[in-house]
Short mmCIF file of C-alpha atoms and ligand atoms in Angstrom, two decimals:
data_model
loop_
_atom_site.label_atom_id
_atom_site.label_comp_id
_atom_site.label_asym_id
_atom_site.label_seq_id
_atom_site.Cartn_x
_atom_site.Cartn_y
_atom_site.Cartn_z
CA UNK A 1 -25.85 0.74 -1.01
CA UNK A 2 -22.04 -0.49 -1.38
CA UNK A 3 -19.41 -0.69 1.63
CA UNK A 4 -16.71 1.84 0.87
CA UNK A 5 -12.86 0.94 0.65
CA UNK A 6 -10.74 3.70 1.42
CA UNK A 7 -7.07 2.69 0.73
CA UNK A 8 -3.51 4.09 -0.63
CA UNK A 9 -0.16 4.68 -1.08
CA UNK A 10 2.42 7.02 -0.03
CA UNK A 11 3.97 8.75 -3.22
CA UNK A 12 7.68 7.89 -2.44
CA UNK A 13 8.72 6.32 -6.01
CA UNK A 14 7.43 3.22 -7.61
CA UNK A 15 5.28 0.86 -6.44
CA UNK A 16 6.59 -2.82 -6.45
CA UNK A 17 4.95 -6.61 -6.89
CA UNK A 18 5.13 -6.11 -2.60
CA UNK A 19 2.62 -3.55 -2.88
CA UNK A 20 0.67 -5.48 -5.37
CA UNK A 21 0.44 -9.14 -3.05
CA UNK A 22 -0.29 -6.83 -0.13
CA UNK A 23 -2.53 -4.57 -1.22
CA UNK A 24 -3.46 -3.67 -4.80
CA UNK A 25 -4.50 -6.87 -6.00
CA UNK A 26 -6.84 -6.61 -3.26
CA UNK A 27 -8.56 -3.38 -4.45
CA UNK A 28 -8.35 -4.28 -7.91
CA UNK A 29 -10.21 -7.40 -6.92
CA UNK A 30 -12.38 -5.37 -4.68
CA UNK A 31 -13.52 -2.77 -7.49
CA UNK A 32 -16.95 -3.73 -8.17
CA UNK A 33 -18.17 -5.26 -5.20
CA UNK A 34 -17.26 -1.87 -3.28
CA UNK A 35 -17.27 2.14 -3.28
CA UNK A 36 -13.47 2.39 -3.73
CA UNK A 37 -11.29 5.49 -3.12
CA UNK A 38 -7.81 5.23 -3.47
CA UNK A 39 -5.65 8.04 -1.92
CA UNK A 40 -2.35 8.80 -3.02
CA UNK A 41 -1.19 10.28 0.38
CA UNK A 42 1.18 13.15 -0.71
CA UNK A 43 1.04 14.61 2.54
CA UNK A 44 2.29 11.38 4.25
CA UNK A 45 4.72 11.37 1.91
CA UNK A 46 6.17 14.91 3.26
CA UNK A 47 6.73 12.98 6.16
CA UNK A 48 9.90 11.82 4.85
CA UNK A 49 10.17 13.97 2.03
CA UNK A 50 9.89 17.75 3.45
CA UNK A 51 13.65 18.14 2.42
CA UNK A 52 12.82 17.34 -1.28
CA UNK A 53 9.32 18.39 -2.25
CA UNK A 54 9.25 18.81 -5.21
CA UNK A 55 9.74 14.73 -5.90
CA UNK A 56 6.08 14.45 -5.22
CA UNK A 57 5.03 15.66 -8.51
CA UNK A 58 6.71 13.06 -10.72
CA UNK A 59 5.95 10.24 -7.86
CA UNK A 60 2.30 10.67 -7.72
CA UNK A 61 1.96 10.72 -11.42
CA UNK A 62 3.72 7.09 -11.10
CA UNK A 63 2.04 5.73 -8.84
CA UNK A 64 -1.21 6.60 -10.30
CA UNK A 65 0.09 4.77 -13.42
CA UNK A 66 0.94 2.02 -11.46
CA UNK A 67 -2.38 0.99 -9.84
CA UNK A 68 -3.95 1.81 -13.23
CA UNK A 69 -1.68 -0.68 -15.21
CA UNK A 70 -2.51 -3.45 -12.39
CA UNK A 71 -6.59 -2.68 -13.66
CA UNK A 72 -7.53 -0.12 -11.25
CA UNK A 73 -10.69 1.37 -13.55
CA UNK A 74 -10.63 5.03 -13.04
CA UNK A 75 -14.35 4.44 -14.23
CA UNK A 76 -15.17 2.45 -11.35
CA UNK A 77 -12.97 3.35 -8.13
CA UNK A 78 -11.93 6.65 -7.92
CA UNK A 79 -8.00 7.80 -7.76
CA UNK A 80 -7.84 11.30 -5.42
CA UNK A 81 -4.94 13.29 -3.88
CA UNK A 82 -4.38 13.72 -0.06
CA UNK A 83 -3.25 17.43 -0.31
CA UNK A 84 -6.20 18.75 -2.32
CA UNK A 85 -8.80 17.77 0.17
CA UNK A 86 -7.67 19.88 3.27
CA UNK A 87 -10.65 18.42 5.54
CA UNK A 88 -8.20 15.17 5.81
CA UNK A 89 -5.59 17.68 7.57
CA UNK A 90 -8.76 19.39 9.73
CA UNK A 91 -9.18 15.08 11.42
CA UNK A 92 -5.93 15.00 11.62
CA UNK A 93 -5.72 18.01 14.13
CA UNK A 94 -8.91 16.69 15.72
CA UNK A 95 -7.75 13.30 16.24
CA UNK A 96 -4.50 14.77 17.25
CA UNK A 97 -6.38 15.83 20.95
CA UNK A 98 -7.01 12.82 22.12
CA UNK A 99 -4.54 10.66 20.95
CA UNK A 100 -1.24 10.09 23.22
CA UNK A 101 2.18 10.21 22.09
CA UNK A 102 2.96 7.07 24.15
CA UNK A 103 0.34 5.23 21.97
CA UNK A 104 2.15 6.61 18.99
CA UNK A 105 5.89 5.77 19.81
CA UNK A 106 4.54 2.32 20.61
CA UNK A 107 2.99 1.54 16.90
CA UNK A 108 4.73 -1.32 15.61
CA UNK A 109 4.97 0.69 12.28
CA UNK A 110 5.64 2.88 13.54
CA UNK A 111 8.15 1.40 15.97
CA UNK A 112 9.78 -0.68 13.02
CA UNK A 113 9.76 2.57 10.01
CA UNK A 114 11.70 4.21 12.82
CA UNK A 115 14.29 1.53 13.12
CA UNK A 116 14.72 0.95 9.33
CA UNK A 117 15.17 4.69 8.31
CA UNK A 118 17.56 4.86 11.21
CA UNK A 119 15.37 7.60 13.00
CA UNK A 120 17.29 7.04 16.16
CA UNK A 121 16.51 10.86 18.05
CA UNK A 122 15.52 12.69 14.77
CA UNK A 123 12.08 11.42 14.76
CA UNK A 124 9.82 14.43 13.68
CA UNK A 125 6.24 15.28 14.97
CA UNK A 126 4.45 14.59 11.92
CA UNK A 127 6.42 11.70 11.37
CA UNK A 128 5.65 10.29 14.56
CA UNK A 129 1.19 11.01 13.92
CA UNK A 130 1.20 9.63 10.95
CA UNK A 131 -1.31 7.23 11.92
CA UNK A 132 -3.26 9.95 12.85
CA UNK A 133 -3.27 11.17 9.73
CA UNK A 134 -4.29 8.00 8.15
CA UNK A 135 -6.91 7.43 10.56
CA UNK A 136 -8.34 10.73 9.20
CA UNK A 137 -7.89 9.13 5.89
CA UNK A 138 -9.46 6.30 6.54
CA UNK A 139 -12.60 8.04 8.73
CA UNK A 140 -13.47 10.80 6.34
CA UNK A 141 -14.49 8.38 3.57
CA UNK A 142 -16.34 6.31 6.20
CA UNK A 143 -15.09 3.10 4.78
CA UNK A 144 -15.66 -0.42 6.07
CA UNK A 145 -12.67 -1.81 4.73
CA UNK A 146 -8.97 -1.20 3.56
CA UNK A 147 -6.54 -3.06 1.65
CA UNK A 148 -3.20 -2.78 3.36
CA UNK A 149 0.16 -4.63 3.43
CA UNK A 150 0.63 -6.75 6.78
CA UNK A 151 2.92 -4.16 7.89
CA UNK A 152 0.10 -1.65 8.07
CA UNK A 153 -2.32 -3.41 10.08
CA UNK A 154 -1.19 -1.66 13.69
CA UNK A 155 -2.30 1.31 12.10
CA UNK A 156 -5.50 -0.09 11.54
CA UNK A 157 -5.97 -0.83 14.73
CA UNK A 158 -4.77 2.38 15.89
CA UNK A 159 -7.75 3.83 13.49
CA UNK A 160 -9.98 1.45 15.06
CA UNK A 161 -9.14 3.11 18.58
CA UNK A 162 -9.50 6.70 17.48
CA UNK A 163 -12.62 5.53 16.01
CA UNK A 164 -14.09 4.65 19.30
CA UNK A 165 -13.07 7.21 21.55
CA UNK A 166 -14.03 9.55 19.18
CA UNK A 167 -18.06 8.20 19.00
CA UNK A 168 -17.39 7.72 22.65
CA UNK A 169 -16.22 11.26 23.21
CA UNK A 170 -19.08 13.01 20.98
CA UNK A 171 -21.50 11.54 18.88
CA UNK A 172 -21.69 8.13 16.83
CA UNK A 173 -20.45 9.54 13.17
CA UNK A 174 -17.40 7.79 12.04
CA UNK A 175 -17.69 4.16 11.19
CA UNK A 176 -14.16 1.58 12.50
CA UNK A 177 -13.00 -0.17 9.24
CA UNK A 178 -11.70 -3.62 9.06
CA UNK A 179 -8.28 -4.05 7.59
CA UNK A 180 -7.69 -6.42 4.58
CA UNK A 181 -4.21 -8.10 4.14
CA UNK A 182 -3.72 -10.20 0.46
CA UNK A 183 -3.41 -13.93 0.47
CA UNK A 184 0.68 -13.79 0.74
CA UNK A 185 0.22 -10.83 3.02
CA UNK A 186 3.57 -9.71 2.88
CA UNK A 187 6.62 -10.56 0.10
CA UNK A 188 9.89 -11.22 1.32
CA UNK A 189 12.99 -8.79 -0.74
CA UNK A 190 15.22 -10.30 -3.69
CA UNK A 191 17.49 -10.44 -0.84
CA UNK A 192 15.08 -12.83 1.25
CA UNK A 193 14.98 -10.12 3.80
CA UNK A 194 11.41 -9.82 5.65
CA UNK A 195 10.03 -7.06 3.23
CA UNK A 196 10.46 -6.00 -0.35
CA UNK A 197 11.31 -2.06 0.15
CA UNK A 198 13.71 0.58 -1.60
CA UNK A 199 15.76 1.49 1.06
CA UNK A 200 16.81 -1.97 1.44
CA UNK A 201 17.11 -2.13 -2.19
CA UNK A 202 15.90 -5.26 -2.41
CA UNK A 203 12.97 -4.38 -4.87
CA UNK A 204 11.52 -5.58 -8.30
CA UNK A 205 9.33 -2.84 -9.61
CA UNK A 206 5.82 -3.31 -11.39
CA UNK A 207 7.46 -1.11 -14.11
CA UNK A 208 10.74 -1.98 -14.02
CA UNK A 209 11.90 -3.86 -17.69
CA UNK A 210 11.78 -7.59 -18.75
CA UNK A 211 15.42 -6.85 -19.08
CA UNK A 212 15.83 -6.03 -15.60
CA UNK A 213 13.29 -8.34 -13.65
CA UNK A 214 15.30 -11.05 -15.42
CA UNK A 215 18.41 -9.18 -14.10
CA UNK A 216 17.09 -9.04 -10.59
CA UNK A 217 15.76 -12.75 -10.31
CA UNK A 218 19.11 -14.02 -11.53
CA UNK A 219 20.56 -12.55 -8.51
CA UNK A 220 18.21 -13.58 -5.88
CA UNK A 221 18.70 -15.11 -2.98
CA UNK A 222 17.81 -18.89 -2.62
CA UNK A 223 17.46 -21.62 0.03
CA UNK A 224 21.44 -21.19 1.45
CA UNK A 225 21.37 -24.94 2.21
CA UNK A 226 21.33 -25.98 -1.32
CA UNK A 227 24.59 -25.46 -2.80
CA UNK A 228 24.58 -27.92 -5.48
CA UNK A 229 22.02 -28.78 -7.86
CA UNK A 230 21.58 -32.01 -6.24
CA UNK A 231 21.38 -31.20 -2.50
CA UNK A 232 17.90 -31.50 -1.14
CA UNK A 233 16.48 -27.66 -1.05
CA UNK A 234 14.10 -26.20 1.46
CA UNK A 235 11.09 -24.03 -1.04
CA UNK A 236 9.36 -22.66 1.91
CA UNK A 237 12.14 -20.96 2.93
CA UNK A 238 13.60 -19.77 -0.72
CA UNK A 239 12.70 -16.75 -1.83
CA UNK A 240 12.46 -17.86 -5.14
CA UNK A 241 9.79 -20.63 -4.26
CA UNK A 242 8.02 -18.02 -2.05
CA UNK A 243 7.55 -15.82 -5.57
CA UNK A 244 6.03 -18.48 -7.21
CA UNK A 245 3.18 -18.99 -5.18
CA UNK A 246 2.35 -15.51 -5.70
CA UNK A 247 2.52 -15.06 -9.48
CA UNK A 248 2.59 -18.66 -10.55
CA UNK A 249 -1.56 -19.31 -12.20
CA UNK A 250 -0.71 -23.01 -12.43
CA UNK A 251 -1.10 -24.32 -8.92
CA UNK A 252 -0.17 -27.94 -9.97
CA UNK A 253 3.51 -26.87 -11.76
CA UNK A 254 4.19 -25.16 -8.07
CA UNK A 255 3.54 -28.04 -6.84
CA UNK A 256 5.83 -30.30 -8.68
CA UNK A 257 8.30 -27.65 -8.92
CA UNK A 258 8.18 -28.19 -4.86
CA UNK A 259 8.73 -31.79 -4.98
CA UNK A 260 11.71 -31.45 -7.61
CA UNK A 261 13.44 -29.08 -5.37
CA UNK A 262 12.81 -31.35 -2.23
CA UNK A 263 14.21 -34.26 -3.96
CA UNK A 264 16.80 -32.16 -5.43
CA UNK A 265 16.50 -33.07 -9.10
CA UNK A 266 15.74 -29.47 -9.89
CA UNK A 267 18.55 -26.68 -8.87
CA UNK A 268 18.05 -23.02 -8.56
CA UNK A 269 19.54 -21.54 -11.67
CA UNK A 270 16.46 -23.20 -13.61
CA UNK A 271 14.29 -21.95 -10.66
CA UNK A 272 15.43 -18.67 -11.53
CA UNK A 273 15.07 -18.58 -15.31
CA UNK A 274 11.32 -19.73 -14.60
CA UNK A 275 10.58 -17.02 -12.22
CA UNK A 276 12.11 -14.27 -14.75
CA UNK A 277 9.91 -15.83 -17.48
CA UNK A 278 6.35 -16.38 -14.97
CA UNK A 279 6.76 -12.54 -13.77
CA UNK A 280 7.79 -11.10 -16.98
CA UNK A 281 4.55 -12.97 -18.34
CA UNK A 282 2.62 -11.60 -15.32
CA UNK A 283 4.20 -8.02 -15.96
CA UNK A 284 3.56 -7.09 -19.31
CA UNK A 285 -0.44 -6.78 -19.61
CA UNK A 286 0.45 -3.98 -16.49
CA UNK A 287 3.57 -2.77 -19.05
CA UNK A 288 1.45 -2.49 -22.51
CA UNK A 289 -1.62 -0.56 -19.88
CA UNK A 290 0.92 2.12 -18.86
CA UNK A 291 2.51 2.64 -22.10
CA UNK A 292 -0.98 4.20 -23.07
CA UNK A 293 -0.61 6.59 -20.03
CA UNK A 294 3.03 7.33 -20.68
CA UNK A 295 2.42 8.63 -23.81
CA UNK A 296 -0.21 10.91 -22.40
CA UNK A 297 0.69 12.28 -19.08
CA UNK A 298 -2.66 14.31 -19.39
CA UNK A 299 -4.84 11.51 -18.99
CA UNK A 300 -3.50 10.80 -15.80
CA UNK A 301 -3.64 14.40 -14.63
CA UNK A 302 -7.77 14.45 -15.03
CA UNK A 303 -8.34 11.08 -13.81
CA UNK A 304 -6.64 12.49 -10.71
CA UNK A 305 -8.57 16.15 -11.00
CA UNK A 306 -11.70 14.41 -11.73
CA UNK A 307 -11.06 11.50 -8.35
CA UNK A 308 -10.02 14.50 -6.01
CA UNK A 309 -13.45 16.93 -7.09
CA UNK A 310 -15.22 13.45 -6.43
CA UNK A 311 -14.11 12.50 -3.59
CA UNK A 312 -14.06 16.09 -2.23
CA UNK A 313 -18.21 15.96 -1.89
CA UNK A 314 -17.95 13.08 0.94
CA UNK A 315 -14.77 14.78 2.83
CA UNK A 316 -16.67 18.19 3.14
CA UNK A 317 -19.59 16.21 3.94
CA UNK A 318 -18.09 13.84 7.12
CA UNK A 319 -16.08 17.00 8.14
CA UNK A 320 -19.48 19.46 8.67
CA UNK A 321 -20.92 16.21 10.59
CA UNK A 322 -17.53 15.76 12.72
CA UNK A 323 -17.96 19.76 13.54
CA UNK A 324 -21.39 19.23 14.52
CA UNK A 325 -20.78 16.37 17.12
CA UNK A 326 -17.95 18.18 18.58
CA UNK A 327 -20.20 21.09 18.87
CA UNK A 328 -17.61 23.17 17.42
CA UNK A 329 -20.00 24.44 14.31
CA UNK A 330 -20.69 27.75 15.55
CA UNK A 331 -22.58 29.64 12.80
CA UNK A 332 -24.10 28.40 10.01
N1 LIG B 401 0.81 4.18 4.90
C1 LIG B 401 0.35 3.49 3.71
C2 LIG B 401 1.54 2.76 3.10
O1 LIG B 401 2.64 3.19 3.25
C3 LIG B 401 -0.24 4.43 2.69
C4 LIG B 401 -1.54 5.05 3.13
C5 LIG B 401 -1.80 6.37 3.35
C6 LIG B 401 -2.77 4.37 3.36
N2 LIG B 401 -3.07 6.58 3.72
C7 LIG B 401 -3.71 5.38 3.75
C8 LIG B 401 -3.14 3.03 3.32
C9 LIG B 401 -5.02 5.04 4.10
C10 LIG B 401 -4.48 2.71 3.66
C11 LIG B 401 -5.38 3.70 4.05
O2 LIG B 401 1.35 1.76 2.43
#
């Protein structure tokens, strides 16, 4: 029998090439090898969203494009919505028991989503549980492993907690996943800040135009040592460079591309006008994929009927076992 991989994404606009180097390359990767479930995690969403619902339709619909135009085979791993499989929201409460808010408040996501949405004293409840919330994600599926960004991983550990005192508390039935980071882990913005992400706005888009990835590369951010095309530059710390190993196929060009800058017979503005070129060529396979999808919406909505009603059969499942062990299943 496969290992499952439970992973997904929070339906709060596009994805980005971040999400892809931290996580969906991963699962794409991952497809065959595993039992994949990706969630789009509408709920979670809410938790930032509750003032303007009714985005979520459009935004799951994208991002369900999106991981289908990186390769995601609805064939193979199966695409399901958080909302439509209320068990997820029975964990939650369950988890919720035994899980202190002190633990919560000190979740370096946590911690750091606070800081960067400027929270301050207006954090909400189910803000503040989210990890709870993915832990139920995570738990019901039973999976052994999930594809995250770096900046997720202190929720996975926070699953990996609830996990134990859970078994601990009543009976051995959930299963604590490993967490899976890509090989960059984590892309720095446009900007060279520590994190591609919208409310920075400091984001290239895996649907966003040739026109406008060139637009956005031509503006980034390089090593701010090298002022003139001549001055010795410093790749590992230029954005630009730090792009390249990502997308760049051709290990060997990196590499001279690397000793150029070092020397400093190559400057930035040709740097630039690569990168445009080496993501737009990486882009457009994932741009012809979702014009199919684009043209009909309707294919996405079953794929997403069809996931959910599948992946429905294993949350009613773990959540009867999860009743049993807390000895809360009082008639059959
Ligand atoms: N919090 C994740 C993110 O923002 C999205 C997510 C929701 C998730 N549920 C999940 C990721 C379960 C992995 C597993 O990227």
């Amino acid at each position: 029998m496969k290992k499952r991989i439970l992973t997904g994404d929070r339906p709060t606009g596009k994805l980005h090439l971040g999400h892809f180097v931290g996580s969906i390359a991963n699962r794409v990767k991952l497809q065959n090898t595993y039992e994949e479930y990706v969630l789009i995690a509408d709920v979670q969403a809410l938790t930032t969203n509750f003032d303007h619902p009714e985005k979520l339709a459009g935004d799951l619909r994208e991002i369900a494009m999106d991981n289908l135009a990186c390769g995601l085979d609805p064939q193979v791993a199966t695409i399901c919505v958080q909302s439509k499989m209320p068990e997820i929201s029975e964990l939650t409460t369950y988890f919720s028991m035994f899980t202190t808010v002190s633990s919560l408040r000190r979740n370096p996501t946590i911690k750091s989503e606070i800081e960067q949405l400027g929270m301050k004293d207006n954090i909400m409840y189910g803000f503040l549980g989210y990890p709870i919330s993915q832990a139920a994600d995570i738990t019901i599926f039973k999976a052994h492993l999930v594809p995250v960004g770096e900046d997720q991983m202190p929720i996975i550990e926070a699953t990996r907690e609830i996990v134990r005192r859970f078994n601990r508390l009543y009976k051995k039935v959930l299963i604590e996943p490993e967490g899976l980071v890509g090989k960059i882990g984590r892309l720095v913005g446009t900007d060279g800040q520590a994190k591609m992400s919208k409310s920075l706005g400091n984001v290239i888009y895996l649907s966003d135009s040739e026109k406008a990835v060139e637009q956005k590369v031509s503006q980034m951010f390089t090593d701010p040592q090298k002022i003139r095309l001549s001055d010795k530059g410093h790749p590992d710390r230029c954005p630009v460079y730090l792009y390249y190993l990502a997308f760049y196929a051709d290990k060997a060009e990196a590499h001279q591309i690397k000793k150029d800058c070092l020397s400093g017979k190559r400057g930035c503005v040709e740097c630039k006008k690569d990168l445009g070129a080496v993501l737009n060529k990486f882009l457009n396979p994932l741009r012809e994929k979702r014009r199919k999808f684009e043209k009909k919406l309707s294919l996405v909505d079953d794929i997403l009927i069809s996931g959910t009603k599948k992946a429905r059969t294993i949350t009613k499942q773990t959540i009867e076992e999860v009743r049993e062990a807390m000895k809360i299943n009082y008639f059959k």
